[in-house]
Amino acid sequence: MLDKYMNLLLPCSLGLIWIWLTDSTDALMNYTAKPRVVLPPNYVKEMRPPSKKGSPVIVDFSIFVVDINSINVEDMDFRVDMFIHQRWLESRLEVSDDIFEEGDDYVTLLPEFFDNLWQPDPYFLNSKIAEIATLTHKFTSVTLYKNKTVRYAARMHAIIACQMEFQLYPMDIQVCPIYIESFSSNNKKVKLRWSDSGVTLNPELKLLQYNLGQPLELEESDGYMPEKVGNFSRLTVYFRFERQIGHHLIQTFAPSSLVVMLSWFSFWLGLDAIPGRVTLLVTCMLTLVTMFTGLRADIPPVAYVKALDLWMAGCMVSVFAALAEFVVVKVLDVQYQYQVNKIPKVLPMRISNMEKGQCPTVASWEGGAVRSRKSTQTPTTPGQTSLQGNGGPPKPARRQSLLSVAWTDTDTGVEKIMWREIDKVSRAVFPILFFVFVLLYWPILLMKSS
């Protein structure tokens, strides 16, 4: 009975084993046969495709920029996400029509097929990091056309170094190139060139602080690389990042201008409001210092002067000059008060003459009276001085000091005080000078940035 069951099971087991072996062989043939469909037996992937004598293999290159972000002014680099496409003619392939679907002139092959082909080796010359995007596998594809053209596509992200200049900050324009160059094959073996599409930008691409200048400038050249001792084909695309000024107008220029204008109010405050005047000017100065200190954190420290530094200097000099003007008028007021308290009272007749405008100043009138008395009176003893009507000896030094801080208007007979006149003049001079600075600053900055 046992022998009967064994005789029945043995053929079934052998049949299952045969089916399993057949399926495994077919699967292995399907995996290994696909490259053999297009690759001849004597194909050597280390050798470049044949071309005319003395001419290099032409590799067409194109880029579709998906996104540009993280424009880092401190590290002077930016990140770009993109699709790259390479296209070249591989005449050694054996292309059969049965591998194409009906109506198609191309077929998409597995990415592993690319490892069996000769492939160009371009790289980003000025990149810090360049990687093919991956999720469960690398995002690459290989397309083969009936005319034996191979097209390779990949999704990449790269961090590109850019030498930035900040002389015109915050209206600076950064021109950042991307250099693409063949790594091991010189320009006699491989030549890179831009395809018809060149570099295309995502129409939905937007940058926070910059406007991306268009059209992009493309360039093809041969660069000598001393490290590799030879000339290598190079492609260049220039990205033009124009900084938007709106943010800085609202956050920097408008507030600082208002602070400068606020400092002008001190010219309308008399010297009897010393605490308020000092507090206003010092607060304006500290506000500007705090504001500009925060702005310096947005850009790296550089050795040259930036346009923003000139604006900062103009605003701070204006407020500092207002503070210095206050010190000057206060000193003049102290001197005036000192002289007024020290000058003896003049006779009523002299006051009447001054009111009639007969004497231009108190000091000159006093000086004339002294000269008149000196000419009419003779001292009785040597060294004795006249004390007539003056209550004491004359003091020309005080009269000369009084002349510098106060005088009488010859037309109106009104006494003019120096510090008050300085305040009146400052009310017009300071705004005019600041507006002249603004009128010179902005046109020059706009011309340089354009």
Short mmCIF file of C-alpha atoms in Angstrom, two decimals:
data_model
loop_
_atom_site.label_atom_id
_atom_site.label_comp_id
_atom_site.label_asym_id
_atom_site.label_seq_id
_atom_site.Cartn_x
_atom_site.Cartn_y
_atom_site.Cartn_z
CA MET A 1 0.00 0.00 0.00
CA LEU A 2 2.86 2.30 0.91
CA ASP A 3 4.63 1.49 -2.32
CA LYS A 4 1.48 2.42 -4.24
CA TYR A 5 1.36 5.91 -2.69
CA MET A 6 5.10 6.40 -3.26
CA ASN A 7 4.69 5.55 -6.92
CA LEU A 8 1.97 8.19 -7.21
CA LEU A 9 3.83 10.94 -5.31
CA LEU A 10 7.17 10.56 -7.07
CA PRO A 11 5.97 11.70 -10.54
CA CYS A 12 4.07 14.60 -8.99
CA SER A 13 7.14 15.74 -7.04
CA LEU A 14 9.36 15.52 -10.07
CA GLY A 15 6.82 17.55 -12.04
CA LEU A 16 6.74 20.31 -9.43
CA ILE A 17 10.53 20.42 -9.29
CA TRP A 18 10.68 20.70 -13.10
CA ILE A 19 8.15 23.56 -13.13
CA TRP A 20 10.06 25.43 -10.41
CA LEU A 21 13.36 25.03 -12.23
CA THR A 22 11.79 26.19 -15.51
CA ASP A 23 10.29 29.33 -13.93
CA SER A 24 13.56 30.20 -12.22
CA THR A 25 15.50 29.82 -15.44
CA ASP A 26 12.99 31.97 -17.33
CA ALA A 27 13.16 34.67 -14.64
CA LEU A 28 16.94 34.68 -14.75
CA MET A 29 16.87 34.85 -18.53
CA ASN A 30 14.42 37.75 -18.42
CA TYR A 31 16.68 39.64 -16.02
CA THR A 32 19.91 39.07 -17.93
CA ALA A 33 18.54 39.02 -21.42
CA LYS A 34 17.28 42.62 -21.54
CA PRO A 35 20.76 44.20 -21.74
CA ARG A 36 21.79 41.57 -24.22
CA VAL A 37 18.99 42.62 -26.49
CA VAL A 38 20.75 45.91 -27.29
CA LEU A 39 24.37 45.31 -26.26
CA PRO A 40 26.57 43.43 -28.72
CA PRO A 41 28.77 40.62 -27.36
CA ASN A 42 31.96 42.65 -27.82
CA TYR A 43 30.61 45.81 -26.17
CA VAL A 44 33.07 47.48 -23.77
CA LYS A 45 31.49 50.13 -21.59
CA GLU A 46 34.85 51.66 -20.67
CA MET A 47 35.33 52.81 -24.29
CA ARG A 48 33.49 55.86 -25.55
CA PRO A 49 31.22 55.56 -28.60
CA PRO A 50 32.99 55.79 -31.94
CA SER A 51 32.93 59.15 -33.70
CA LYS A 52 34.51 60.84 -36.65
CA LYS A 53 38.26 60.96 -36.53
CA GLY A 54 39.42 63.70 -34.21
CA SER A 55 35.92 64.72 -33.09
CA PRO A 56 34.63 64.24 -29.54
CA VAL A 57 31.40 62.62 -28.45
CA ILE A 58 28.67 65.25 -28.20
CA VAL A 59 26.63 65.13 -25.00
CA ASP A 60 23.56 67.37 -24.91
CA PHE A 61 22.73 68.62 -21.43
CA SER A 62 19.58 70.27 -20.06
CA ILE A 63 18.24 71.20 -16.63
CA PHE A 64 14.75 71.77 -15.31
CA VAL A 65 14.93 73.76 -12.06
CA VAL A 66 12.19 72.67 -9.67
CA ASP A 67 13.05 74.86 -6.69
CA ILE A 68 15.72 77.20 -5.35
CA ASN A 69 15.80 77.70 -1.61
CA SER A 70 18.08 78.35 1.33
CA ILE A 71 20.06 81.21 -0.18
CA ASN A 72 22.52 81.44 2.68
CA VAL A 73 24.50 84.68 2.77
CA GLU A 74 26.58 83.55 5.74
CA ASP A 75 27.87 80.38 4.08
CA MET A 76 27.54 81.99 0.62
CA ASP A 77 25.70 79.13 -1.05
CA PHE A 78 22.23 78.16 -2.24
CA ARG A 79 20.32 74.90 -2.69
CA VAL A 80 18.72 73.92 -5.98
CA ASP A 81 16.42 70.96 -6.73
CA MET A 82 16.40 69.99 -10.39
CA PHE A 83 15.97 67.38 -13.09
CA ILE A 84 19.02 66.85 -15.27
CA HIS A 85 18.90 65.29 -18.72
CA GLN A 86 21.82 63.95 -20.78
CA ARG A 87 21.55 62.77 -24.36
CA TRP A 88 24.17 61.18 -26.62
CA LEU A 89 24.41 58.81 -29.57
CA GLU A 90 25.56 55.25 -28.86
CA SER A 91 26.08 53.74 -32.32
CA ARG A 92 27.31 50.41 -31.00
CA LEU A 93 23.89 49.35 -29.73
CA GLU A 94 21.85 46.76 -31.59
CA VAL A 95 18.31 48.02 -31.58
CA SER A 96 15.54 45.64 -32.62
CA ASP A 97 12.05 46.83 -33.47
CA ASP A 98 10.42 44.18 -31.31
CA ILE A 99 11.51 45.95 -28.08
CA PHE A 100 9.41 49.03 -28.94
CA GLU A 101 5.71 49.18 -28.39
CA GLU A 102 3.55 49.85 -31.39
CA GLY A 103 3.59 53.52 -32.32
CA ASP A 104 6.52 54.41 -30.04
CA ASP A 105 10.01 55.29 -31.14
CA TYR A 106 11.53 54.86 -27.68
CA VAL A 107 11.61 52.42 -24.82
CA THR A 108 12.27 53.07 -21.14
CA LEU A 109 14.78 50.64 -19.67
CA LEU A 110 15.58 49.76 -16.10
CA PRO A 111 18.08 52.00 -14.30
CA GLU A 112 20.37 48.98 -13.93
CA PHE A 113 20.81 49.04 -17.67
CA PHE A 114 22.67 52.31 -17.36
CA ASP A 115 25.44 50.54 -15.43
CA ASN A 116 26.18 48.39 -18.48
CA LEU A 117 26.55 51.37 -20.82
CA TRP A 118 29.31 53.84 -21.45
CA GLN A 119 28.25 57.04 -19.75
CA PRO A 120 29.62 60.56 -19.58
CA ASP A 121 30.84 61.79 -16.22
CA PRO A 122 29.77 65.42 -15.78
CA TYR A 123 29.90 66.93 -12.30
CA PHE A 124 29.12 70.26 -10.67
CA LEU A 125 32.42 72.02 -10.33
CA ASN A 126 31.39 74.50 -7.62
CA SER A 127 29.00 72.29 -5.65
CA LYS A 128 29.39 71.51 -1.98
CA ILE A 129 26.90 68.64 -2.11
CA ALA A 130 25.30 66.98 -5.15
CA GLU A 131 23.11 63.92 -4.68
CA ILE A 132 20.50 61.98 -6.63
CA ALA A 133 17.19 62.04 -4.82
CA THR A 134 16.04 58.73 -3.38
CA LEU A 135 12.95 57.37 -1.70
CA THR A 136 12.82 53.60 -2.10
CA HIS A 137 15.28 53.82 -4.99
CA LYS A 138 17.19 56.43 -6.93
CA PHE A 139 15.02 58.63 -9.14
CA THR A 140 16.70 57.91 -12.47
CA SER A 141 15.57 56.63 -15.85
CA VAL A 142 17.18 55.50 -19.09
CA THR A 143 15.40 55.94 -22.41
CA LEU A 144 16.55 54.36 -25.67
CA TYR A 145 15.38 55.70 -29.05
CA LYS A 146 15.26 53.91 -32.38
CA ASN A 147 18.06 56.09 -33.74
CA LYS A 148 20.30 54.69 -30.94
CA THR A 149 20.16 57.85 -28.88
CA VAL A 150 20.42 57.29 -25.14
CA ARG A 151 18.68 59.73 -22.79
CA TYR A 152 19.48 59.67 -19.08
CA ALA A 153 17.37 61.61 -16.56
CA ALA A 154 17.74 62.02 -12.79
CA ARG A 155 16.24 64.08 -9.98
CA MET A 156 19.01 65.79 -8.04
CA HIS A 157 19.54 68.32 -5.30
CA ALA A 158 22.76 70.26 -4.92
CA ILE A 159 24.20 72.95 -2.68
CA ILE A 160 26.12 75.36 -4.90
CA ALA A 161 28.80 77.72 -3.64
CA CYS A 162 28.48 81.34 -4.75
CA GLN A 163 30.94 84.18 -4.22
CA MET A 164 28.63 86.96 -3.08
CA GLU A 165 29.34 90.68 -2.93
CA PHE A 166 27.55 93.00 -0.50
CA GLN A 167 28.79 96.49 -1.41
CA LEU A 168 25.27 97.49 -2.51
CA TYR A 169 23.39 95.69 0.27
CA PRO A 170 20.39 95.81 0.65
CA MET A 171 20.03 96.50 -3.09
CA ASP A 172 22.67 93.98 -4.06
CA ILE A 173 22.44 91.65 -7.04
CA GLN A 174 24.09 88.26 -6.66
CA VAL A 175 25.20 86.49 -9.84
CA CYS A 176 25.70 82.82 -8.97
CA PRO A 177 26.98 80.44 -11.66
CA ILE A 178 26.72 76.67 -11.82
CA TYR A 179 29.67 75.07 -13.59
CA ILE A 180 29.15 71.64 -15.18
CA GLU A 181 32.27 69.94 -16.42
CA SER A 182 33.42 66.54 -17.62
CA PHE A 183 35.53 64.95 -14.93
CA SER A 184 37.83 62.43 -16.64
CA SER A 185 37.37 62.96 -20.39
CA ASN A 186 38.99 66.06 -21.86
CA ASN A 187 37.50 68.19 -24.58
CA LYS A 188 39.05 66.02 -27.31
CA LYS A 189 37.02 63.04 -26.17
CA VAL A 190 33.79 64.49 -24.79
CA LYS A 191 32.15 67.81 -25.53
CA LEU A 192 29.25 69.08 -23.42
CA ARG A 193 26.74 71.42 -24.99
CA TRP A 194 23.38 72.88 -24.01
CA SER A 195 20.39 71.28 -25.66
CA ASP A 196 17.64 73.35 -27.27
CA SER A 197 15.70 73.55 -24.00
CA GLY A 198 18.83 74.60 -22.04
CA VAL A 199 17.84 75.53 -18.50
CA THR A 200 14.13 75.81 -17.74
CA LEU A 201 12.63 77.24 -14.56
CA ASN A 202 9.56 76.02 -12.79
CA PRO A 203 6.87 78.64 -13.58
CA GLU A 204 5.64 78.41 -9.97
CA LEU A 205 9.08 79.10 -8.52
CA LYS A 206 9.08 82.00 -6.05
CA LEU A 207 11.81 83.28 -3.74
CA LEU A 208 11.19 85.06 -0.45
CA GLN A 209 13.73 87.90 -0.56
CA TYR A 210 14.89 87.79 -4.18
CA ASN A 211 13.69 88.18 -7.72
CA LEU A 212 15.21 85.72 -10.15
CA GLY A 213 16.42 87.56 -13.22
CA GLN A 214 15.44 86.12 -16.58
CA PRO A 215 16.39 84.98 -19.12
CA LEU A 216 19.21 82.94 -17.68
CA GLU A 217 22.60 83.35 -19.26
CA LEU A 218 24.05 80.12 -20.69
CA GLU A 219 27.63 79.62 -21.73
CA GLU A 220 29.76 76.89 -23.31
CA SER A 221 33.52 76.96 -22.89
CA ASP A 222 36.66 74.93 -22.42
CA GLY A 223 38.34 75.37 -19.06
CA TYR A 224 41.89 74.44 -18.22
CA MET A 225 42.16 72.42 -15.03
CA PRO A 226 45.71 72.34 -13.66
CA GLU A 227 44.73 69.62 -11.20
CA LYS A 228 43.82 67.31 -14.10
CA VAL A 229 46.34 68.78 -16.56
CA GLY A 230 44.13 69.41 -19.55
CA ASN A 231 41.27 71.32 -21.10
CA PHE A 232 37.80 70.07 -20.26
CA SER A 233 34.47 70.96 -21.75
CA ARG A 234 32.40 73.16 -19.43
CA LEU A 235 28.83 74.39 -19.31
CA THR A 236 27.82 77.42 -17.26
CA VAL A 237 24.46 78.80 -16.24
CA TYR A 238 24.25 82.13 -14.37
CA PHE A 239 21.49 82.71 -11.85
CA ARG A 240 20.81 86.38 -11.12
CA PHE A 241 19.32 86.98 -7.67
CA GLU A 242 18.02 90.53 -7.22
CA ARG A 243 17.23 91.35 -3.60
CA GLN A 244 13.78 92.81 -2.97
CA ILE A 245 14.00 96.24 -1.33
CA GLY A 246 10.45 96.34 0.06
CA HIS A 247 11.31 94.54 3.28
CA HIS A 248 14.18 96.89 4.07
CA LEU A 249 12.16 99.98 3.19
CA ILE A 250 9.62 99.04 5.83
CA GLN A 251 11.99 97.62 8.43
CA THR A 252 15.06 99.85 8.03
CA PHE A 253 14.90 103.00 5.94
CA ALA A 254 11.47 104.32 6.97
CA PRO A 255 11.94 103.82 10.76
CA SER A 256 15.45 105.30 10.77
CA SER A 257 14.26 108.33 8.80
CA LEU A 258 11.46 108.90 11.31
CA VAL A 259 13.93 108.69 14.20
CA VAL A 260 16.13 111.33 12.55
CA MET A 261 13.12 113.58 12.03
CA LEU A 262 12.12 113.05 15.65
CA SER A 263 15.51 114.41 16.75
CA TRP A 264 14.72 117.72 15.01
CA PHE A 265 11.93 118.40 17.51
CA SER A 266 14.62 119.20 20.07
CA PHE A 267 15.28 122.51 18.28
CA TRP A 268 11.83 123.72 19.31
CA LEU A 269 12.41 122.87 22.97
CA GLY A 270 13.92 125.70 24.96
CA LEU A 271 16.79 125.33 27.36
CA ASP A 272 14.34 125.38 30.22
CA ALA A 273 13.38 121.81 29.12
CA ILE A 274 16.87 120.35 29.40
CA PRO A 275 15.82 116.89 30.71
CA GLY A 276 13.27 116.43 27.93
CA ARG A 277 15.68 117.61 25.24
CA VAL A 278 18.52 115.39 26.40
CA THR A 279 16.21 112.39 26.80
CA LEU A 280 14.82 112.85 23.29
CA LEU A 281 18.22 113.03 21.61
CA VAL A 282 19.80 110.20 23.58
CA THR A 283 16.77 107.98 22.97
CA CYS A 284 17.00 108.65 19.22
CA MET A 285 20.68 107.75 19.22
CA LEU A 286 20.15 104.51 21.17
CA THR A 287 17.23 103.56 18.93
CA LEU A 288 19.40 103.86 15.82
CA VAL A 289 22.23 101.89 17.42
CA THR A 290 19.87 99.08 18.43
CA MET A 291 18.20 99.03 15.03
CA PHE A 292 21.40 98.81 13.03
CA THR A 293 22.97 96.28 15.37
CA GLY A 294 20.09 93.93 14.65
CA LEU A 295 20.50 94.41 10.91
CA ARG A 296 24.12 93.34 11.00
CA ALA A 297 23.06 89.87 12.08
CA ASP A 298 21.45 89.29 8.66
CA ILE A 299 24.70 89.43 6.71
CA PRO A 300 28.22 88.19 7.43
CA PRO A 301 30.82 90.69 8.63
CA VAL A 302 32.79 91.95 5.65
CA ALA A 303 35.87 94.09 5.40
CA TYR A 304 34.40 96.69 3.03
CA VAL A 305 31.75 99.35 3.47
CA LYS A 306 28.19 98.48 2.44
CA ALA A 307 25.47 100.81 1.22
CA LEU A 308 23.54 100.15 4.41
CA ASP A 309 26.58 101.24 6.45
CA LEU A 310 26.53 104.60 4.69
CA TRP A 311 22.86 105.04 5.50
CA MET A 312 23.51 104.08 9.11
CA ALA A 313 26.37 106.57 9.30
CA GLY A 314 24.28 109.37 7.79
CA CYS A 315 21.42 108.85 10.25
CA MET A 316 23.65 108.55 13.30
CA VAL A 317 25.74 111.59 12.32
CA SER A 318 22.54 113.62 11.94
CA VAL A 319 21.31 112.69 15.42
CA PHE A 320 24.77 113.13 16.93
CA ALA A 321 25.04 116.57 15.35
CA ALA A 322 21.71 117.52 16.95
CA LEU A 323 23.08 116.38 20.29
CA ALA A 324 26.28 118.35 19.75
CA GLU A 325 24.21 121.43 18.81
CA PHE A 326 22.44 121.18 22.14
CA VAL A 327 25.78 121.12 23.97
CA VAL A 328 26.93 124.21 22.06
CA VAL A 329 23.79 126.26 22.77
CA LYS A 330 23.89 125.24 26.42
CA VAL A 331 27.47 126.45 26.76
CA LEU A 332 26.56 129.72 25.06
CA ASP A 333 23.57 130.14 27.38
CA VAL A 334 25.72 129.59 30.45
CA GLN A 335 28.21 132.15 29.18
CA TYR A 336 25.39 134.61 28.42
CA GLN A 337 23.89 134.24 31.89
CA TYR A 338 27.29 134.70 33.45
CA GLN A 339 27.96 137.90 31.54
CA VAL A 340 24.50 139.32 32.22
CA ASN A 341 24.92 138.79 35.96
CA LYS A 342 28.40 140.34 35.97
CA ILE A 343 27.66 143.44 33.84
CA PRO A 344 26.72 146.42 36.14
CA LYS A 345 23.47 148.26 35.63
CA VAL A 346 23.63 151.01 33.05
CA LEU A 347 22.19 154.45 33.65
CA PRO A 348 18.59 155.12 32.58
CA MET A 349 19.85 157.65 30.07
CA ARG A 350 22.03 155.03 28.41
CA ILE A 351 19.13 152.61 28.30
CA SER A 352 17.02 155.28 26.64
CA ASN A 353 19.72 155.86 24.05
CA MET A 354 19.98 152.12 23.37
CA GLU A 355 16.24 151.82 22.83
CA LYS A 356 16.44 154.62 20.26
CA GLY A 357 19.00 152.56 18.37
CA GLN A 358 21.81 155.04 18.76
CA CYS A 359 24.21 152.37 19.99
CA PRO A 360 24.58 149.07 18.15
CA THR A 361 25.59 147.02 21.19
CA VAL A 362 25.96 147.31 24.89
CA ALA A 363 29.61 146.48 24.67
CA SER A 364 30.41 149.11 22.02
CA TRP A 365 28.43 151.77 23.90
CA GLU A 366 30.26 150.96 27.09
CA GLY A 367 33.53 150.98 25.26
CA GLY A 368 32.78 154.40 23.76
CA ALA A 369 31.81 155.85 27.13
CA VAL A 370 34.96 154.57 28.68
CA ARG A 371 37.06 156.11 25.92
CA SER A 372 35.24 159.43 26.38
CA ARG A 373 35.77 159.45 30.09
CA LYS A 374 39.38 158.55 29.69
CA SER A 375 39.93 161.47 27.36
CA THR A 376 38.32 164.02 29.70
CA GLN A 377 39.56 162.93 33.09
CA THR A 378 43.08 162.97 34.35
CA PRO A 379 44.00 160.65 37.20
CA THR A 380 45.34 162.33 40.30
CA THR A 381 47.95 159.79 41.06
CA PRO A 382 49.91 157.38 38.92
CA GLY A 383 48.13 154.05 38.41
CA GLN A 384 44.79 155.51 39.53
CA THR A 385 41.87 154.71 37.22
CA SER A 386 38.60 156.49 36.71
CA LEU A 387 35.58 155.22 38.59
CA GLN A 388 33.18 157.83 37.24
CA GLY A 389 29.63 156.57 36.78
CA ASN A 390 30.82 152.98 36.40
CA GLY A 391 31.07 151.80 39.98
CA GLY A 392 34.44 150.19 39.26
CA PRO A 393 37.19 149.72 36.73
CA PRO A 394 36.25 148.86 33.13
CA LYS A 395 36.34 145.18 32.11
CA PRO A 396 36.96 144.95 28.38
CA ALA A 397 37.35 141.16 28.49
CA ARG A 398 33.79 140.72 29.70
CA ARG A 399 32.45 143.12 27.13
CA GLN A 400 34.25 141.19 24.37
CA SER A 401 32.78 137.91 25.68
CA LEU A 402 29.33 139.46 25.77
CA LEU A 403 29.77 140.50 22.17
CA SER A 404 29.99 136.79 21.11
CA VAL A 405 26.80 135.65 22.80
CA ALA A 406 24.38 138.59 22.44
CA TRP A 407 23.88 141.75 20.40
CA THR A 408 21.22 144.36 19.64
CA ASP A 409 19.53 144.47 16.26
CA THR A 410 20.20 147.94 14.74
CA ASP A 411 16.83 147.97 12.97
CA THR A 412 14.50 146.83 15.72
CA GLY A 413 16.59 147.46 18.80
CA VAL A 414 15.76 143.96 20.02
CA GLU A 415 18.46 142.05 21.79
CA LYS A 416 19.58 138.91 19.94
CA ILE A 417 20.93 135.95 21.89
CA MET A 418 23.35 133.64 20.13
CA TRP A 419 22.02 130.27 21.32
CA ARG A 420 18.47 131.15 20.35
CA GLU A 421 19.59 132.14 16.88
CA ILE A 422 21.50 128.88 16.51
CA ASP A 423 18.37 126.93 17.40
CA LYS A 424 16.37 128.87 14.82
CA VAL A 425 18.94 128.25 12.09
CA SER A 426 19.20 124.55 13.01
CA ARG A 427 15.48 124.10 12.45
CA ALA A 428 16.09 124.68 8.74
CA VAL A 429 19.71 123.59 8.25
CA PHE A 430 19.41 120.09 9.71
CA PRO A 431 16.40 119.01 7.57
CA ILE A 432 17.97 120.52 4.45
CA LEU A 433 21.26 118.68 4.98
CA PHE A 434 19.49 115.38 5.62
CA PHE A 435 17.34 115.74 2.52
CA VAL A 436 20.44 116.52 0.47
CA PHE A 437 22.01 113.32 1.82
CA VAL A 438 18.89 111.35 0.83
CA LEU A 439 18.83 112.90 -2.65
CA LEU A 440 22.46 111.91 -3.18
CA TYR A 441 22.20 108.46 -1.58
CA TRP A 442 19.30 106.94 -3.50
CA PRO A 443 20.13 107.99 -7.08
CA ILE A 444 23.72 106.82 -6.73
CA LEU A 445 22.61 103.52 -5.19
CA LEU A 446 20.02 102.93 -7.91
CA MET A 447 22.50 103.70 -10.68
CA LYS A 448 25.09 101.33 -9.26
CA SER A 449 22.60 98.53 -8.69
CA SER A 450 21.21 98.83 -12.22
#
